[in-house]
Amino acid sequence: MITKVLDVSSEPINIDFIREASRILQKGGLVAFPTETVYGLGGDATDKEASRKIYQAKGRPSDNPLIVHIAKFQQLEAIAKDLPENAKKLADAFWPGPLTMVVNKNEVIPYETTGGLDTVAVRMPSHPVALALIEESGCMIAAPSANTSGRPSPTKADHVYEDLQGKIDCILDGGAVDIGLESTIVDLTEDVVTILRPGYINMEMLEKVVGQVKIDPGIVYNDKGTTSGAKPKAPGMRYKHYAPKGDLTIVKGQEANVISAINEMTARDMAAGKKVGIIATATTKDKYKEGNILVIGDRLDEKSIAHNLYDILRQFDELDVDIIYSESFATPNMGQAIMNRLLKAAGQKTIAV
Ligand code: AMP
Ligand code: MG
């Protein structure tokens, strides 16, 4: 299969390309498209075969459900069973935007799309290309991140091409995405709204809308980096994810201590013949002495860190480093989401200095 790349990065969006991609979806094919979080790999959510193709193209375990992307609240009503009041409140506050809601499903969305679950995860993205594609195709679009399973999520069309060329029909290239981390997932099937995956929409923002909010105990890690013992409720959070090829360790502590520890470990590893990568910030980059130093962003602009994280991990794969050291980014608003992804990429490996 030849993967067609259509450029929809300039305004106004090229409607002919949106129509071409829509026809592919309507015929049961796969189209990767930009959203404000990461690129999604889309197929018609009501078409079992299309969902099977998504799992196959990604090499994704078939029990890891897909998020259904919609453009109107009525589409959520059409696929949910007993929609809770909080769904409307959260949609009014955060849709279109980076929030995914898990609700009980009716028969419209097949089990092939929900990994066999009786619940369905639904999101209304805000990216104009994503909305145009949903509207023009008339499809609700099942779309996980458009990466090969186990690789960092794609934040640029090039990342999608690297992973999926020859395996999908089309990529809509809308340039680099905005946020760069996957959506916040909340479970609405129990009395208290529960965060299953942290993202740009954080706990405080959710609490302002629905009152009490819990975090799934399965995704909370203690000081030793081990879980509470509970299994994460979102199947995707159970898999080792976002793993770079190099062995990643996060170093946390006061900045000066972190820098000297990373410098020491880098000198030691390089003396042993290893290729070392360092994830630095705009203000610390000149304080590292050797190794492949990449700047993730500016600590005072936490959005820049989220935005570049996956791209940096992919760059280290290309550089073929053996070992990666990263500073820690427990920033005020997105810190939980950033550290959730970074810790997973590191297999929870952290050194406190
Ligand atoms: P991705 O779009 O690649 O970030 O993957 C979708 C994420 O949503 C995975 O972590 C899934 O496990 C999660 N998810 C999708 N549907 C459900 C559901 N019905 N219940 C819980 N988690 C879900
Ligand atoms: Mg994913």
Short mmCIF file of C-alpha atoms and ligand atoms in Angstrom, two decimals:
data_model
loop_
_atom_site.label_atom_id
_atom_site.label_comp_id
_atom_site.label_asym_id
_atom_site.label_seq_id
_atom_site.Cartn_x
_atom_site.Cartn_y
_atom_site.Cartn_z
CA MET A 1 0.00 0.00 0.00
CA ILE A 2 1.23 3.48 -0.82
CA THR A 3 0.57 6.01 1.93
CA LYS A 4 -0.58 9.30 0.50
CA VAL A 5 0.47 12.45 2.36
CA LEU A 6 -1.87 15.44 1.94
CA ASP A 7 -0.76 18.86 3.15
CA VAL A 8 -3.48 20.60 5.15
CA SER A 9 -1.14 22.78 7.17
CA SER A 10 -2.15 26.14 5.74
CA GLU A 11 -5.32 28.15 6.25
CA PRO A 12 -7.89 27.94 4.83
CA ILE A 13 -7.77 24.14 5.02
CA ASN A 14 -7.67 22.48 1.59
CA ILE A 15 -11.21 21.07 1.46
CA ASP A 16 -10.41 18.82 -1.52
CA PHE A 17 -7.91 16.96 0.65
CA ILE A 18 -10.42 16.68 3.51
CA ARG A 19 -12.92 15.23 1.01
CA GLU A 20 -10.35 12.76 -0.32
CA ALA A 21 -9.54 11.58 3.22
CA SER A 22 -13.26 11.39 4.03
CA ARG A 23 -13.88 9.05 1.11
CA ILE A 24 -11.11 6.77 2.39
CA LEU A 25 -12.78 6.63 5.83
CA GLN A 26 -16.22 6.00 4.30
CA LYS A 27 -14.78 3.03 2.37
CA GLY A 28 -13.30 1.52 5.53
CA GLY A 29 -9.73 2.79 5.07
CA LEU A 30 -7.36 4.44 7.54
CA VAL A 31 -6.37 8.11 7.72
CA ALA A 32 -3.91 9.65 10.18
CA PHE A 33 -4.83 13.20 11.14
CA PRO A 34 -3.64 15.95 13.48
CA THR A 35 -5.45 16.77 16.72
CA GLU A 36 -4.45 19.34 19.33
CA THR A 37 -2.94 16.56 21.49
CA VAL A 38 -1.08 14.14 19.15
CA TYR A 39 -1.72 12.65 15.68
CA GLY A 40 -4.51 10.06 15.60
CA LEU A 41 -4.87 7.00 13.36
CA GLY A 42 -8.50 7.12 12.29
CA GLY A 43 -11.05 4.66 10.96
CA ASP A 44 -14.87 4.58 11.00
CA ALA A 45 -15.71 3.77 14.65
CA THR A 46 -18.85 1.84 13.69
CA ASP A 47 -16.96 -0.41 11.26
CA LYS A 48 -15.48 -3.54 12.88
CA GLU A 49 -13.13 -4.14 9.98
CA ALA A 50 -11.74 -0.60 10.15
CA SER A 51 -11.02 -1.06 13.86
CA ARG A 52 -9.26 -4.37 13.18
CA LYS A 53 -7.10 -2.61 10.60
CA ILE A 54 -6.11 0.05 13.15
CA TYR A 55 -4.89 -2.59 15.61
CA GLN A 56 -3.01 -4.34 12.85
CA ALA A 57 -1.29 -1.21 11.49
CA LYS A 58 -0.14 -0.17 14.97
CA GLY A 59 0.73 -3.66 16.21
CA ARG A 60 -1.55 -2.79 19.11
CA PRO A 61 -2.87 -5.46 21.52
CA SER A 62 -6.55 -5.96 20.63
CA ASP A 63 -7.73 -5.54 24.24
CA ASN A 64 -6.53 -1.90 24.29
CA PRO A 65 -9.59 0.14 23.31
CA LEU A 66 -9.75 3.06 20.88
CA ILE A 67 -11.00 6.60 21.56
CA VAL A 68 -14.01 7.64 19.45
CA HIS A 69 -13.70 11.18 18.06
CA ILE A 70 -16.88 13.18 17.51
CA ALA A 71 -17.81 16.69 16.38
CA LYS A 72 -21.22 17.15 18.08
CA PHE A 73 -22.46 16.40 21.60
CA GLN A 74 -25.44 14.56 20.05
CA GLN A 75 -23.01 11.92 18.77
CA LEU A 76 -22.06 11.14 22.38
CA GLU A 77 -25.76 10.81 23.23
CA ALA A 78 -26.16 8.47 20.26
CA ILE A 79 -23.52 5.98 21.41
CA ALA A 80 -23.84 6.17 25.22
CA LYS A 81 -26.17 4.28 27.53
CA ASP A 82 -27.47 6.28 30.54
CA LEU A 83 -25.33 9.37 30.03
CA PRO A 84 -24.47 10.90 33.43
CA GLU A 85 -25.12 14.57 34.16
CA ASN A 86 -21.40 15.20 34.51
CA ALA A 87 -20.90 14.43 30.82
CA LYS A 88 -22.84 17.52 29.79
CA LYS A 89 -21.08 19.69 32.39
CA LEU A 90 -17.63 18.52 31.31
CA ALA A 91 -18.48 18.87 27.62
CA ASP A 92 -19.69 22.44 28.19
CA ALA A 93 -16.48 23.26 30.02
CA PHE A 94 -13.83 21.45 27.96
CA TRP A 95 -15.15 20.38 24.52
CA PRO A 96 -13.92 20.73 21.93
CA GLY A 97 -10.63 20.04 23.68
CA PRO A 98 -8.18 17.52 25.21
CA LEU A 99 -10.61 15.63 27.48
CA THR A 100 -11.76 12.04 26.87
CA MET A 101 -14.81 10.72 28.74
CA VAL A 102 -15.44 7.02 29.38
CA VAL A 103 -19.18 6.19 29.49
CA ASN A 104 -21.31 3.04 29.21
CA LYS A 105 -21.89 2.16 25.57
CA ASN A 106 -24.94 1.03 23.65
CA GLU A 107 -24.80 -1.22 20.55
CA VAL A 108 -23.80 1.48 18.02
CA ILE A 109 -20.05 1.16 18.66
CA PRO A 110 -18.89 -2.46 18.19
CA TYR A 111 -16.75 -4.36 20.69
CA GLU A 112 -13.94 -4.39 18.12
CA THR A 113 -13.57 -0.65 18.76
CA THR A 114 -13.78 -0.85 22.56
CA GLY A 115 -11.43 -3.80 23.00
CA GLY A 116 -14.35 -5.91 24.21
CA LEU A 117 -15.41 -3.44 26.93
CA ASP A 118 -19.00 -2.33 27.65
CA THR A 119 -17.74 1.23 27.97
CA VAL A 120 -16.59 3.63 25.26
CA ALA A 121 -14.08 6.48 25.44
CA VAL A 122 -15.20 9.62 23.58
CA ARG A 123 -13.58 12.93 22.77
CA MET A 124 -14.38 16.03 20.72
CA PRO A 125 -11.04 17.38 19.45
CA SER A 126 -10.56 21.11 18.82
CA HIS A 127 -8.10 20.87 15.92
CA PRO A 128 -9.82 22.33 12.82
CA VAL A 129 -8.53 19.51 10.57
CA ALA A 130 -9.87 16.84 12.92
CA LEU A 131 -13.28 18.55 13.17
CA ALA A 132 -13.45 19.07 9.40
CA LEU A 133 -12.66 15.39 8.79
CA ILE A 134 -15.32 14.16 11.24
CA GLU A 135 -17.94 16.51 9.79
CA GLU A 136 -17.13 15.96 6.11
CA SER A 137 -16.93 12.16 6.41
CA GLY A 138 -20.02 11.92 8.58
CA CYS A 139 -18.10 9.26 10.53
CA MET A 140 -17.41 9.06 14.21
CA ILE A 141 -13.68 8.34 14.02
CA ALA A 142 -12.01 5.70 16.18
CA ALA A 143 -8.46 6.90 16.64
CA PRO A 144 -5.64 5.86 18.91
CA SER A 145 -2.32 7.69 18.63
CA ALA A 146 -0.83 7.19 15.14
CA ASN A 147 2.40 5.52 16.24
CA THR A 148 3.63 1.94 16.19
CA SER A 149 2.61 0.45 19.54
CA GLY A 150 5.38 1.03 22.11
CA ARG A 151 6.93 4.04 20.34
CA PRO A 152 6.43 7.66 21.49
CA SER A 153 3.16 9.19 20.28
CA PRO A 154 3.53 11.22 17.06
CA THR A 155 3.48 15.00 17.32
CA LYS A 156 4.43 15.64 13.67
CA ALA A 157 3.31 14.06 10.38
CA ASP A 158 6.92 12.88 9.87
CA HIS A 159 6.65 10.74 13.02
CA VAL A 160 3.52 9.09 11.61
CA TYR A 161 5.25 8.48 8.28
CA GLU A 162 8.27 6.94 10.03
CA ASP A 163 6.07 4.43 11.86
CA LEU A 164 3.18 3.71 9.50
CA GLN A 165 4.19 4.35 5.89
CA GLY A 166 2.97 1.52 3.67
CA LYS A 167 0.48 0.39 6.33
CA ILE A 168 -2.21 3.08 6.11
CA ASP A 169 -3.98 4.84 3.23
CA CYS A 170 -3.38 8.48 4.02
CA ILE A 171 -1.76 11.04 6.33
CA LEU A 172 -3.22 14.53 6.65
CA ASP A 173 -0.18 16.68 7.41
CA GLY A 174 -1.26 19.60 9.58
CA GLY A 175 2.21 20.48 10.87
CA ALA A 176 3.33 20.08 14.49
CA VAL A 177 0.53 19.62 17.02
CA ASP A 178 -0.10 22.06 19.84
CA ILE A 179 -0.11 20.24 23.20
CA GLY A 180 2.02 17.20 22.41
CA LEU A 181 0.66 14.89 25.15
CA GLU A 182 -2.38 12.63 24.87
CA SER A 183 -5.77 13.73 26.24
CA THR A 184 -6.81 13.53 29.88
CA ILE A 185 -9.08 10.47 30.28
CA VAL A 186 -11.87 10.53 32.89
CA ASP A 187 -14.15 7.68 33.85
CA LEU A 188 -17.78 8.76 34.31
CA THR A 189 -19.22 5.29 34.94
CA GLU A 190 -18.90 5.53 38.72
CA ASP A 191 -20.27 8.07 41.22
CA VAL A 192 -17.05 10.05 41.50
CA VAL A 193 -15.29 11.24 38.34
CA THR A 194 -11.97 9.40 38.13
CA ILE A 195 -8.83 10.38 36.19
CA LEU A 196 -7.55 7.34 34.30
CA ARG A 197 -4.80 9.22 32.44
CA PRO A 198 -3.48 12.69 33.35
CA GLY A 199 -3.25 15.31 30.61
CA TYR A 200 -3.49 19.01 29.90
CA ILE A 201 -6.89 19.20 31.67
CA ASN A 202 -5.72 18.65 35.24
CA MET A 203 -7.43 17.70 38.49
CA GLU A 204 -8.03 21.28 39.66
CA MET A 205 -9.69 22.21 36.37
CA LEU A 206 -11.98 19.17 36.60
CA GLU A 207 -12.85 19.81 40.27
CA LYS A 208 -14.11 23.30 39.43
CA VAL A 209 -16.70 21.73 37.15
CA VAL A 210 -17.79 18.51 38.88
CA GLY A 211 -16.67 18.86 42.50
CA GLN A 212 -14.86 15.81 43.85
CA VAL A 213 -12.44 14.04 41.49
CA LYS A 214 -10.34 10.91 42.17
CA ILE A 215 -7.20 9.56 40.52
CA ASP A 216 -7.21 5.91 39.49
CA PRO A 217 -5.03 4.26 42.20
CA GLY A 218 -3.54 2.06 39.46
CA ILE A 219 -1.63 5.01 37.99
CA VAL A 220 -0.26 6.41 41.26
CA TYR A 221 3.35 5.57 41.98
CA ASN A 222 5.01 5.78 45.38
CA ASP A 223 8.53 7.05 46.20
CA LYS A 224 10.13 3.76 45.26
CA GLY A 225 8.57 4.01 41.83
CA THR A 226 6.29 1.00 42.26
CA THR A 227 2.51 1.03 41.90
CA SER A 228 -0.02 0.72 44.71
CA GLY A 229 -0.63 -2.81 43.47
CA ALA A 230 -3.90 -1.93 41.69
CA LYS A 231 -4.14 -2.44 37.94
CA PRO A 232 -4.73 0.75 35.91
CA LYS A 233 -8.35 0.94 34.72
CA ALA A 234 -7.42 2.25 31.27
CA PRO A 235 -5.98 -0.84 29.55
CA GLY A 236 -3.44 1.29 27.68
CA MET A 237 -1.87 2.47 30.95
CA ARG A 238 -0.92 -1.15 31.75
CA TYR A 239 1.42 -1.53 28.84
CA LYS A 240 5.01 -0.39 28.77
CA HIS A 241 4.69 2.64 26.53
CA TYR A 242 6.65 5.48 25.06
CA ALA A 243 9.90 3.55 25.42
CA PRO A 244 12.97 5.07 23.75
CA LYS A 245 15.71 2.66 22.58
CA GLY A 246 18.24 4.18 25.00
CA ASP A 247 18.07 3.39 28.69
CA LEU A 248 16.40 6.47 30.25
CA THR A 249 16.94 7.62 33.84
CA ILE A 250 15.29 10.67 35.44
CA VAL A 251 17.45 12.64 37.86
CA LYS A 252 15.58 14.76 40.40
CA GLY A 253 16.70 17.21 43.06
CA GLN A 254 18.04 20.76 43.20
CA GLU A 255 19.19 22.00 39.83
CA ALA A 256 22.89 22.31 40.67
CA ASN A 257 22.94 18.78 42.13
CA VAL A 258 21.11 17.34 39.15
CA ILE A 259 23.57 18.94 36.72
CA SER A 260 26.66 17.72 38.53
CA ALA A 261 25.24 14.20 38.93
CA ILE A 262 24.38 14.00 35.23
CA ASN A 263 27.85 15.33 34.29
CA GLU A 264 29.52 12.69 36.48
CA MET A 265 27.42 9.79 35.19
CA THR A 266 27.89 10.94 31.60
CA ALA A 267 31.70 11.06 32.02
CA ARG A 268 31.66 7.58 33.55
CA ASP A 269 29.43 6.09 30.85
CA MET A 270 31.35 7.71 28.00
CA ALA A 271 34.62 6.39 29.43
CA ALA A 272 33.00 2.96 29.25
CA GLY A 273 32.33 3.52 25.54
CA LYS A 274 28.64 4.37 25.79
CA LYS A 275 26.83 6.99 23.75
CA VAL A 276 24.95 9.29 26.14
CA GLY A 277 22.02 11.66 25.59
CA ILE A 278 20.93 14.41 27.98
CA ILE A 279 17.50 16.07 28.16
CA ALA A 280 18.25 19.65 29.21
CA THR A 281 16.34 22.95 29.35
CA ALA A 282 17.13 26.32 27.78
CA THR A 283 18.78 27.52 31.00
CA THR A 284 20.76 24.37 31.86
CA LYS A 285 22.06 23.26 28.45
CA ASP A 286 25.37 25.14 28.69
CA LYS A 287 26.13 23.59 32.07
CA TYR A 288 26.48 20.08 30.66
CA LYS A 289 30.01 19.27 29.56
CA GLU A 290 29.65 16.40 27.08
CA GLY A 291 27.21 13.97 25.51
CA ASN A 292 24.36 14.59 23.06
CA ILE A 293 22.54 17.45 24.74
CA LEU A 294 19.00 18.23 23.50
CA VAL A 295 16.90 21.11 24.80
CA ILE A 296 13.32 20.06 25.60
CA GLY A 297 12.06 23.57 26.31
CA ASP A 298 11.98 26.30 28.88
CA ARG A 299 11.16 25.41 32.48
CA LEU A 300 9.15 28.64 32.85
CA ASP A 301 7.04 27.66 29.85
CA GLU A 302 5.81 24.18 30.76
CA LYS A 303 3.80 23.89 27.53
CA SER A 304 7.09 23.91 25.63
CA ILE A 305 8.25 20.87 27.60
CA ALA A 306 5.06 18.89 26.87
CA HIS A 307 5.18 20.00 23.25
CA ASN A 308 8.72 18.66 22.63
CA LEU A 309 8.88 15.57 24.85
CA TYR A 310 8.00 12.89 22.30
CA ASP A 311 10.00 14.52 19.53
CA ILE A 312 13.08 14.54 21.78
CA LEU A 313 12.63 10.85 22.61
CA ARG A 314 12.43 10.07 18.89
CA GLN A 315 15.53 12.18 18.20
CA PHE A 316 17.48 10.13 20.71
CA ASP A 317 16.35 6.96 18.93
CA GLU A 318 17.75 8.39 15.71
CA LEU A 319 21.01 9.35 17.40
CA ASP A 320 21.14 5.76 18.65
CA VAL A 321 22.25 6.67 22.16
CA ASP A 322 22.71 3.86 24.69
CA ILE A 323 21.84 5.89 27.76
CA ILE A 324 19.67 8.98 28.35
CA TYR A 325 19.60 11.20 31.44
CA SER A 326 16.75 13.64 31.94
CA GLU A 327 16.04 16.40 34.39
CA SER A 328 12.69 16.10 36.20
CA PHE A 329 9.74 18.36 35.25
CA ALA A 330 7.25 18.48 38.10
CA THR A 331 5.88 21.79 36.76
CA PRO A 332 2.75 23.43 38.32
CA ASN A 333 -0.08 22.62 35.86
CA MET A 334 1.06 19.99 33.39
CA GLY A 335 3.69 18.42 35.66
CA GLN A 336 1.57 15.40 36.48
CA ALA A 337 0.93 14.64 32.81
CA ILE A 338 4.54 15.28 31.75
CA MET A 339 6.01 13.15 34.54
CA ASN A 340 3.48 10.35 33.92
CA ARG A 341 4.79 10.02 30.33
CA LEU A 342 8.45 10.57 31.20
CA LEU A 343 8.39 8.05 34.07
CA LYS A 344 6.76 5.47 31.79
CA ALA A 345 9.42 6.08 29.17
CA ALA A 346 12.00 5.52 31.90
CA GLY A 347 10.27 2.39 33.21
CA GLN A 348 9.96 4.47 36.46
CA LYS A 349 13.76 4.65 36.83
CA THR A 350 14.59 7.73 38.94
CA ILE A 351 17.63 8.87 40.89
CA ALA A 352 17.21 11.48 43.67
CA VAL A 353 20.28 13.66 44.28
P1 AMP B 1 -4.33 6.35 22.65
O1 AMP B 1 -5.39 7.03 21.85
O2 AMP B 1 -3.32 5.63 21.84
O3 AMP B 1 -3.74 7.29 23.62
O4 AMP B 1 -5.05 5.23 23.46
C1 AMP B 1 -6.32 5.38 24.02
C2 AMP B 1 -6.29 5.25 25.51
O5 AMP B 1 -7.63 5.31 25.98
C3 AMP B 1 -5.69 3.93 25.97
O6 AMP B 1 -4.92 4.15 27.14
C4 AMP B 1 -6.95 3.15 26.29
O7 AMP B 1 -6.69 2.12 27.22
C5 AMP B 1 -7.88 4.21 26.82
N1 AMP B 1 -9.29 3.83 26.69
C6 AMP B 1 -9.98 3.77 25.53
N2 AMP B 1 -11.23 3.31 25.76
C7 AMP B 1 -11.34 3.08 27.09
C8 AMP B 1 -12.38 2.60 27.94
N3 AMP B 1 -13.58 2.24 27.46
N4 AMP B 1 -12.11 2.48 29.26
C9 AMP B 1 -10.90 2.84 29.75
N5 AMP B 1 -9.88 3.30 28.99
C10 AMP B 1 -10.08 3.42 27.68
MG MG B 2 -1.18 5.70 22.24
#
